[in-house]
């Protein structure tokens, strides 16, 4: 039995990046030998085991063949005769298809090291096409390593285009897709993920609502970049530069979907796009089964981002409605994330990346003013039930009016 480190751990060590997960491949062994050594099997599907002490994954060398559509449609063959080279050739990218023994001797039959040096994401073999999720993986790696100068090889982009056109992407489960999307959004340059998906035609299949934003103009006075798709990418870029959490990045990606529905004769204006976009945001949220906090924030940002930009002009009653919609009294963090998404939207415009955003502090101040209304004195006055609710609202409105006056003085 020979054991090798494979995949991301080898790649990232050679790139000088921190290695977190280590995957191992075992050549020349069978299931019984692994069990006898105390390894614990992982599920029934693949010959993968967990190390009894480290908990790291050890997979028997295997070959794979696609036998049907979707992720379930695989047959694999694992036996002590399967060689390391046979195991590596079924993998996605050359830079992920290197193995290393315990002396750090590299096995690199598909020239992963050469591609690492040339900064190229290149598929190993036509077997790439056997798992359509790899289209998203390549786009994610492009987003992660763009800062190092990596790009997708033209022939790999071609294969990704074929896969996107074949209808295979539609067979991906929400869970697998979301895992890639959420990881990609958290990379340093998540806009590259979307760009690569668009270039190979996968965006049109996976998120037609986002794809539709490209080519849609906005008024140049507010949007020097004009194109709504370009703007969306810039907003995402700003969100990453400002280290925003996943919720904010997801909301940034979806905030303007309504603009894709504006009739051409109304261009470049997009009246009520905040409202028209909601059903699209809901659909994308549900399609990928995004976590609840991501879903909620995307819908709220979609609906209220223009309110955020106009914060200083809003009437006290509108400010109150905004704060109530966010349930800012119980969910202060969510309101902070809304403010952050609005700020990213304001900065994600050509030449305006460094602008100040006084709306942020103004909205925080309004939330503080509304939150400062004490309930106890109202209880003491004898208010109960719905009347108490109305009384709290009245007091909050008063507090917001006073806040507005003090701010404009
Ligand atoms: N792999 C593959 N096709 C997939 C998933 C994984 O070929 N759809 C192979 C690649 O060789 C990959 C390895 O399995 O390097 C381990 O996969 P995973 O842990 O998902 O990714 P890493 O490459 O380790 O990358 P990351 O840093 O993103 O975890």
Coordinates of C-alpha atoms and ligand atoms in Angstrom, one line a residue:
X1 CA 0.0 0.0 0.0
X2 CA 1.4 3.4 -1.0
X3 CA -0.1 6.7 0.2
X4 CA 0.1 10.0 -1.5
X5 CA -1.0 13.5 -0.7
X6 CA -3.1 14.8 -3.7
X7 CA -5.2 17.7 -5.0
X8 CA -5.4 21.0 -3.3
X9 CA -2.8 20.3 -0.6
X10 CA -0.1 19.7 -3.2
X11 CA -1.2 22.7 -5.4
X12 CA -1.3 25.1 -2.5
X13 CA 2.0 24.0 -1.1
X14 CA 3.6 24.6 -4.4
X15 CA 1.9 28.0 -4.6
X16 CA 3.2 28.9 -1.2
X17 CA -0.4 29.1 0.1
X18 CA -1.5 27.8 3.5
X19 CA -2.8 24.2 3.3
X20 CA -5.9 23.5 5.4
X21 CA -7.5 20.3 4.1
X22 CA -5.3 17.4 3.1
X23 CA -6.7 14.7 0.8
X24 CA -4.8 11.4 0.4
X25 CA -5.0 8.7 -2.2
X26 CA -4.1 5.1 -1.4
X27 CA -2.7 2.9 -4.2
X28 CA -2.4 -0.9 -4.0
X29 CA -5.0 -1.5 -1.2
X30 CA -8.5 -2.8 -0.9
X31 CA -11.4 -1.9 1.5
X32 CA -10.7 -4.8 3.8
X33 CA -7.1 -3.7 4.3
X34 CA -8.2 -0.2 5.1
X35 CA -10.8 -1.4 7.6
X36 CA -8.2 -3.7 9.2
X37 CA -5.9 -0.6 9.8
X38 CA -8.7 1.1 11.6
X39 CA -9.9 3.5 8.9
X40 CA -13.6 4.4 9.0
X41 CA -15.6 4.2 5.8
X42 CA -17.4 7.4 4.6
X43 CA -20.8 6.6 3.2
X44 CA -21.5 3.7 0.9
X45 CA -20.9 5.5 -2.5
X46 CA -17.2 5.9 -2.8
X47 CA -14.2 4.0 -1.5
X48 CA -13.3 6.8 0.8
X49 CA -12.1 6.5 4.5
X50 CA -11.3 8.7 7.4
X51 CA -8.0 8.3 9.2
X52 CA -8.7 6.9 12.7
X53 CA -6.6 9.7 14.3
X54 CA -6.3 12.7 12.0
X55 CA -9.8 12.4 10.5
X56 CA -8.4 13.3 7.1
X57 CA -9.8 11.7 3.9
X58 CA -8.1 8.7 2.3
X59 CA -9.5 7.5 -1.0
X60 CA -8.6 4.3 -2.7
X61 CA -7.2 5.0 -6.2
X62 CA -10.1 4.7 -8.6
X63 CA -11.2 5.2 -12.2
X64 CA -14.6 6.7 -12.9
X65 CA -16.9 6.6 -15.8
X66 CA -20.1 8.5 -16.4
X67 CA -23.0 6.3 -16.9
X68 CA -25.9 8.8 -16.9
X69 CA -27.0 12.3 -16.3
X70 CA -26.3 14.3 -13.1
X71 CA -24.1 13.5 -10.2
X72 CA -25.6 10.1 -9.4
X73 CA -24.7 8.8 -12.9
X74 CA -21.2 7.5 -12.1
X75 CA -19.7 4.1 -12.1
X76 CA -16.3 3.8 -10.5
X77 CA -13.8 1.1 -10.3
X78 CA -11.4 0.9 -7.3
X79 CA -9.0 -2.0 -7.0
X80 CA -5.4 -2.4 -5.9
X81 CA -4.5 -2.5 -9.6
X82 CA -5.6 1.1 -10.3
X83 CA -2.4 3.2 -10.7
X84 CA -1.7 6.6 -9.4
X85 CA -1.7 8.0 -13.0
X86 CA -5.1 6.4 -13.7
X87 CA -6.5 8.1 -10.5
X88 CA -5.0 11.5 -11.4
X89 CA -6.3 11.5 -15.0
X90 CA -10.0 11.6 -13.9
X91 CA -9.4 14.8 -12.0
X92 CA -10.5 18.3 -13.0
X93 CA -7.4 20.5 -13.5
X94 CA -3.8 19.7 -14.1
X95 CA -2.9 21.9 -11.1
X96 CA -5.2 19.6 -9.0
X97 CA -3.8 16.4 -10.5
X98 CA -0.5 16.2 -8.8
X99 CA 0.5 13.8 -6.0
X100 CA 3.3 13.8 -3.5
X101 CA 4.8 11.0 -1.3
X102 CA 6.0 11.5 2.2
X103 CA 9.4 12.6 0.9
X104 CA 7.7 15.4 -1.1
X105 CA 8.6 13.6 -4.4
X106 CA 6.1 14.9 -7.0
X107 CA 4.1 12.7 -9.4
X108 CA 3.0 15.0 -12.1
X109 CA 2.1 13.1 -15.2
X110 CA -0.2 15.9 -16.6
X111 CA 2.2 18.8 -16.1
X112 CA 0.4 20.5 -13.3
X113 CA 3.6 22.2 -12.2
X114 CA 4.2 23.7 -15.6
X115 CA 0.7 25.1 -15.6
X116 CA 1.1 26.4 -12.1
X117 CA 4.2 28.3 -13.3
X118 CA 2.4 29.5 -16.4
X119 CA -0.6 30.5 -14.3
X120 CA -3.1 28.4 -16.4
X121 CA -6.2 26.6 -15.3
X122 CA -6.3 23.7 -17.7
X123 CA -8.4 20.5 -17.7
X124 CA -6.5 17.2 -17.5
X125 CA -8.4 15.2 -20.0
X126 CA -11.8 14.9 -21.7
X127 CA -13.0 13.2 -18.5
X128 CA -13.4 16.8 -17.2
X129 CA -16.8 16.7 -18.8
X130 CA -18.0 13.9 -16.6
X131 CA -18.8 16.3 -13.7
X132 CA -20.5 19.5 -14.8
X133 CA -19.9 21.0 -11.4
X134 CA -16.4 21.5 -12.6
X135 CA -17.5 24.4 -14.7
X136 CA -18.3 26.2 -11.4
X137 CA -15.1 24.9 -9.8
X138 CA -12.9 26.4 -12.6
X139 CA -14.7 29.7 -12.3
X140 CA -14.2 29.6 -8.6
X141 CA -10.4 28.8 -8.9
X142 CA -10.2 31.7 -11.5
X143 CA -11.7 34.0 -8.9
X144 CA -9.4 32.7 -6.2
X145 CA -6.1 32.9 -8.1
X146 CA -6.8 35.9 -10.4
X147 CA -4.6 37.9 -8.1
X148 CA -1.7 35.6 -8.9
X149 CA -2.3 36.0 -12.7
X150 CA -4.2 32.8 -13.4
X151 CA -6.5 32.5 -16.4
X152 CA -8.6 29.7 -17.9
X153 CA -6.9 27.9 -20.9
X154 CA -8.8 28.5 -24.1
X155 CA -9.4 24.8 -24.7
X156 CA -10.8 24.4 -21.2
X157 CA -13.0 27.4 -21.7
X158 CA -14.2 25.7 -24.9
X159 CA -15.0 22.5 -23.0
X160 CA -16.9 24.5 -20.4
X161 CA -18.9 26.2 -23.2
X162 CA -19.8 22.8 -24.6
X163 CA -20.9 21.6 -21.2
X164 CA -23.0 24.7 -20.6
X165 CA -24.7 24.3 -24.0
X166 CA -25.3 20.6 -23.4
X167 CA -27.9 21.1 -20.7
X168 CA -25.7 19.1 -18.2
X169 CA -25.6 22.1 -15.8
X170 CA -29.3 21.8 -15.3
X171 CA -28.8 18.4 -13.6
X172 CA -26.7 19.9 -10.8
X173 CA -28.3 19.9 -7.4
X174 CA -29.0 23.1 -5.5
X175 CA -26.8 22.0 -2.7
X176 CA -23.7 21.3 -4.9
X177 CA -24.1 24.5 -6.8
X178 CA -24.6 26.6 -3.7
X179 CA -21.5 25.2 -2.1
X180 CA -19.5 26.4 -5.1
X181 CA -21.3 29.7 -5.5
X182 CA -21.0 30.6 -1.8
X183 CA -17.3 29.7 -1.7
X184 CA -16.6 31.6 -4.9
X185 CA -18.4 34.7 -3.6
X186 CA -16.0 34.6 -0.6
X187 CA -12.9 34.6 -2.8
X188 CA -10.8 37.7 -3.2
X189 CA -12.2 38.5 -6.7
X190 CA -15.7 37.1 -6.8
X191 CA -16.5 39.2 -9.9
X192 CA -14.2 36.9 -11.8
X193 CA -16.3 33.9 -11.0
X194 CA -19.3 35.6 -12.6
X195 CA -17.2 36.8 -15.6
X196 CA -15.9 33.3 -16.3
X197 CA -19.4 31.8 -16.0
X198 CA -20.6 34.4 -18.4
X199 CA -17.8 33.9 -20.8
X200 CA -18.5 30.1 -21.1
X201 CA -22.3 30.6 -21.3
X202 CA -22.9 29.0 -17.9
X203 CA -24.3 32.2 -16.3
X204 CA -27.2 32.1 -18.9
X205 CA -28.1 28.7 -17.7
X206 CA -27.4 29.0 -14.0
X207 CA -28.6 32.6 -13.3
X208 CA -30.3 34.0 -16.4
X209 CA -31.6 36.8 -14.2
X210 CA -28.0 38.0 -13.6
X211 CA -26.9 37.3 -17.2
X212 CA -29.8 39.5 -18.5
X213 CA -28.2 42.6 -16.8
X214 CA -25.4 42.7 -19.3
X215 CA -26.2 45.1 -22.1
X216 CA -28.9 47.0 -20.1
X217 CA -28.0 50.7 -19.8
X218 CA -28.5 52.9 -16.8
X219 CA -28.4 56.8 -16.6
X220 CA -24.8 57.9 -17.0
X221 CA -25.2 60.7 -14.4
X222 CA -25.4 58.1 -11.6
X223 CA -23.7 55.2 -13.4
X224 CA -20.7 56.3 -15.4
X225 CA -20.1 52.6 -16.3
X226 CA -23.6 52.6 -17.8
X227 CA -24.0 48.8 -18.2
X228 CA -25.9 47.2 -15.4
X229 CA -24.0 43.9 -15.6
X230 CA -20.7 45.8 -15.3
X231 CA -22.1 47.7 -12.4
X232 CA -23.1 44.5 -10.6
X233 CA -19.6 43.1 -11.0
X234 CA -18.1 46.3 -9.6
X235 CA -20.4 46.1 -6.6
X236 CA -19.3 42.6 -6.0
X237 CA -15.7 43.6 -6.3
X238 CA -16.2 46.4 -3.8
X239 CA -17.9 44.0 -1.4
X240 CA -14.8 41.7 -1.5
X241 CA -12.4 44.7 -1.2
X242 CA -14.3 45.7 1.9
X243 CA -14.2 42.1 3.3
X244 CA -18.0 41.9 3.5
X245 CA -19.7 38.7 4.7
X246 CA -21.5 36.2 2.4
X247 CA -24.9 37.7 3.1
X248 CA -23.8 41.1 1.8
X249 CA -22.0 39.7 -1.3
X250 CA -25.1 37.6 -2.2
X251 CA -27.3 40.7 -1.8
X252 CA -24.9 42.7 -3.9
X253 CA -25.1 40.2 -6.7
X254 CA -28.9 40.2 -6.8
X255 CA -29.8 43.8 -5.9
X256 CA -30.5 45.1 -9.4
X257 CA -32.2 42.1 -11.0
X258 CA -35.3 44.2 -11.7
X259 CA -33.4 46.2 -14.2
X260 CA -33.2 43.2 -16.5
X261 CA -37.0 43.4 -16.8
X262 CA -37.3 47.1 -17.8
X263 CA -38.9 47.5 -21.2
X264 CA -36.4 48.8 -23.7
X265 CA -38.4 51.9 -24.4
X266 CA -37.9 53.0 -20.8
X267 CA -34.1 52.6 -20.9
X268 CA -31.9 54.0 -19.4
X269 CA -34.4 54.6 -16.6
X270 CA -35.6 51.8 -14.4
X271 CA -38.7 52.9 -12.6
X272 CA -39.7 50.7 -9.7
X273 CA -36.9 48.1 -10.4
X274 CA -36.7 47.6 -6.7
X275 CA -40.2 46.2 -6.7
X276 CA -40.1 44.3 -10.1
X277 CA -36.9 42.6 -9.0
X278 CA -38.3 40.9 -5.9
X279 CA -39.8 37.9 -7.7
X280 CA -36.5 37.3 -9.5
X281 CA -34.5 37.5 -6.3
X282 CA -36.9 35.1 -4.7
X283 CA -36.6 32.7 -7.6
X284 CA -32.8 32.7 -7.5
X285 CA -32.8 32.4 -3.7
X286 CA -35.0 29.3 -3.9
X287 CA -33.3 27.8 -6.9
X288 CA -30.1 27.5 -5.0
X289 CA -31.7 27.0 -1.6
X290 CA -29.5 29.8 -0.2
X291 CA -29.4 30.0 3.6
X292 CA -32.2 32.0 5.2
X293 CA -30.0 35.0 6.2
X294 CA -28.7 35.3 2.6
X295 CA -32.3 35.1 1.2
X296 CA -33.7 37.6 3.6
X297 CA -30.9 40.2 3.1
X298 CA -31.0 39.9 -0.7
X299 CA -34.8 40.6 -0.7
X300 CA -34.5 43.5 1.7
X301 CA -31.6 45.1 -0.2
X302 CA -33.4 44.5 -3.5
X303 CA -36.4 46.3 -2.1
X304 CA -34.8 49.1 -0.2
X305 CA -31.4 50.0 -1.6
X306 CA -32.7 53.2 -3.2
X307 CA -34.1 54.2 0.2
X308 CA -30.6 53.8 1.5
X309 CA -29.1 56.1 -1.1
X310 CA -31.8 58.7 -0.4
X311 CA -31.6 58.3 3.3
X312 CA -31.0 62.0 4.0
X313 CA -34.0 63.1 2.0
X314 CA -36.5 60.5 3.5
X315 CA -39.4 61.7 5.6
X316 CA -39.4 60.6 9.2
X317 CA -42.3 58.4 8.5
X318 CA -40.5 56.7 5.6
X319 CA -37.4 56.2 7.8
X320 CA -39.6 54.6 10.4
X321 CA -41.1 52.2 7.8
X322 CA -37.7 51.3 6.7
X323 CA -36.5 50.6 10.2
X324 CA -39.7 48.6 11.0
X325 CA -39.2 46.5 7.8
X326 CA -35.8 45.5 9.0
X327 CA -37.0 44.9 12.5
X328 CA -34.0 46.9 13.5
X329 CA -34.8 46.7 17.2
X330 CA -34.3 42.9 17.3
X331 CA -32.0 42.5 14.3
X332 CA -29.5 45.4 14.4
X333 CA -26.8 43.3 12.6
X334 CA -29.1 42.8 9.6
X335 CA -29.5 46.5 9.3
X336 CA -25.8 47.0 9.4
X337 CA -25.5 44.5 6.5
X338 CA -28.1 46.4 4.6
X339 CA -26.1 49.6 5.0
X340 CA -23.0 47.9 3.9
X341 CA -24.7 46.6 0.8
X342 CA -26.0 50.1 -0.1
X343 CA -22.5 51.5 0.4
X344 CA -21.0 48.8 -1.9
X345 CA -23.7 49.6 -4.5
X346 CA -22.8 53.3 -4.3
X347 CA -19.1 52.6 -4.7
X348 CA -19.4 50.0 -7.4
X349 CA -19.6 52.7 -10.1
X350 CA -16.8 53.7 -12.5
X351 CA -14.7 56.4 -10.9
X352 CA -16.8 56.6 -7.8
X353 CA -15.1 53.8 -5.8
X354 CA -13.6 56.2 -3.2
X355 CA -16.7 58.4 -2.7
X356 CA -17.9 58.9 0.8
X357 CA -21.2 57.5 1.9
X358 CA -22.7 59.8 4.6
X359 CA -25.9 57.9 4.3
X360 CA -24.3 55.0 6.3
X361 CA -23.8 57.1 9.5
X362 CA -27.1 58.9 9.0
X363 CA -29.0 55.5 8.9
X364 CA -27.1 54.3 11.9
X365 CA -28.1 57.5 13.8
X366 CA -31.7 57.0 12.8
X367 CA -31.7 53.5 14.1
X368 CA -30.2 54.6 17.4
X369 CA -32.8 57.3 17.7
X370 CA -35.7 54.9 17.1
X371 CA -34.2 52.3 19.4
X372 CA -33.8 54.8 22.2
X373 CA -37.6 55.0 22.7
X374 CA -38.3 53.4 26.0
X375 CA -41.3 51.1 26.4
X376 CA -41.5 51.1 30.2
X377 CA -43.0 54.6 30.5
X378 CA -45.7 53.6 27.9
X379 CA -46.5 50.5 29.9
X380 CA -46.8 52.7 33.0
X381 CA -49.3 54.9 31.2
X382 CA -51.4 51.8 30.8
X383 CA -50.9 51.0 27.1
X384 CA -51.5 47.4 26.1
X385 CA -51.7 45.1 23.1
X386 CA -52.1 46.8 19.7
X387 CA -52.4 50.3 21.4
X388 CA -49.0 49.8 23.0
X389 CA -47.7 49.0 19.5
X390 CA -49.2 52.2 18.1
X391 CA -47.9 54.3 21.0
X392 CA -44.3 53.0 20.5
X393 CA -44.6 53.8 16.8
X394 CA -45.7 57.4 17.6
X395 CA -42.8 57.9 20.0
X396 CA -40.3 56.5 17.5
X397 CA -41.7 58.8 14.8
X398 CA -41.2 61.7 17.2
X399 CA -37.7 60.6 17.9
X400 CA -37.0 60.4 14.2
X401 CA -38.4 63.8 13.6
X402 CA -36.2 65.2 16.3
X403 CA -33.2 63.4 14.8
X404 CA -33.8 64.8 11.4
X405 CA -34.1 68.3 12.7
X406 CA -30.9 68.0 14.7
X407 CA -29.1 66.6 11.7
X408 CA -30.2 69.3 9.3
X409 CA -29.4 72.1 11.8
Ligands
LIG1 N1 -11.9 16.9 -7.8 C1 -12.2 16.8 -9.1 N2 -13.5 17.1 -9.5 C2 -14.4 17.5 -8.6 C3 -14.0 17.7 -7.2 C4 -12.7 17.4 -6.9 O1 -11.4 16.4 -9.9 N3 -15.6 17.9 -9.0 C5 -10.5 16.5 -7.4 C6 -9.4 17.5 -7.6 O2 -8.2 16.7 -7.9 C7 -9.3 18.2 -6.3 C8 -9.5 17.1 -5.3 O3 -10.5 16.2 -6.0 O4 -8.0 18.8 -6.1 C9 -10.0 17.5 -4.0 O5 -11.2 18.2 -4.1 P1 -11.7 19.4 -3.1 O6 -11.3 19.1 -1.8 O7 -13.1 19.7 -3.4 O8 -10.9 20.7 -3.7 P2 -9.4 21.2 -3.6 O9 -8.7 21.0 -4.9 O10 -8.7 20.6 -2.4 O11 -9.6 22.7 -3.4 P3 -10.1 23.7 -2.3 O12 -8.9 24.4 -1.9 O13 -11.1 24.5 -3.0 O14 -10.8 22.8 -1.2

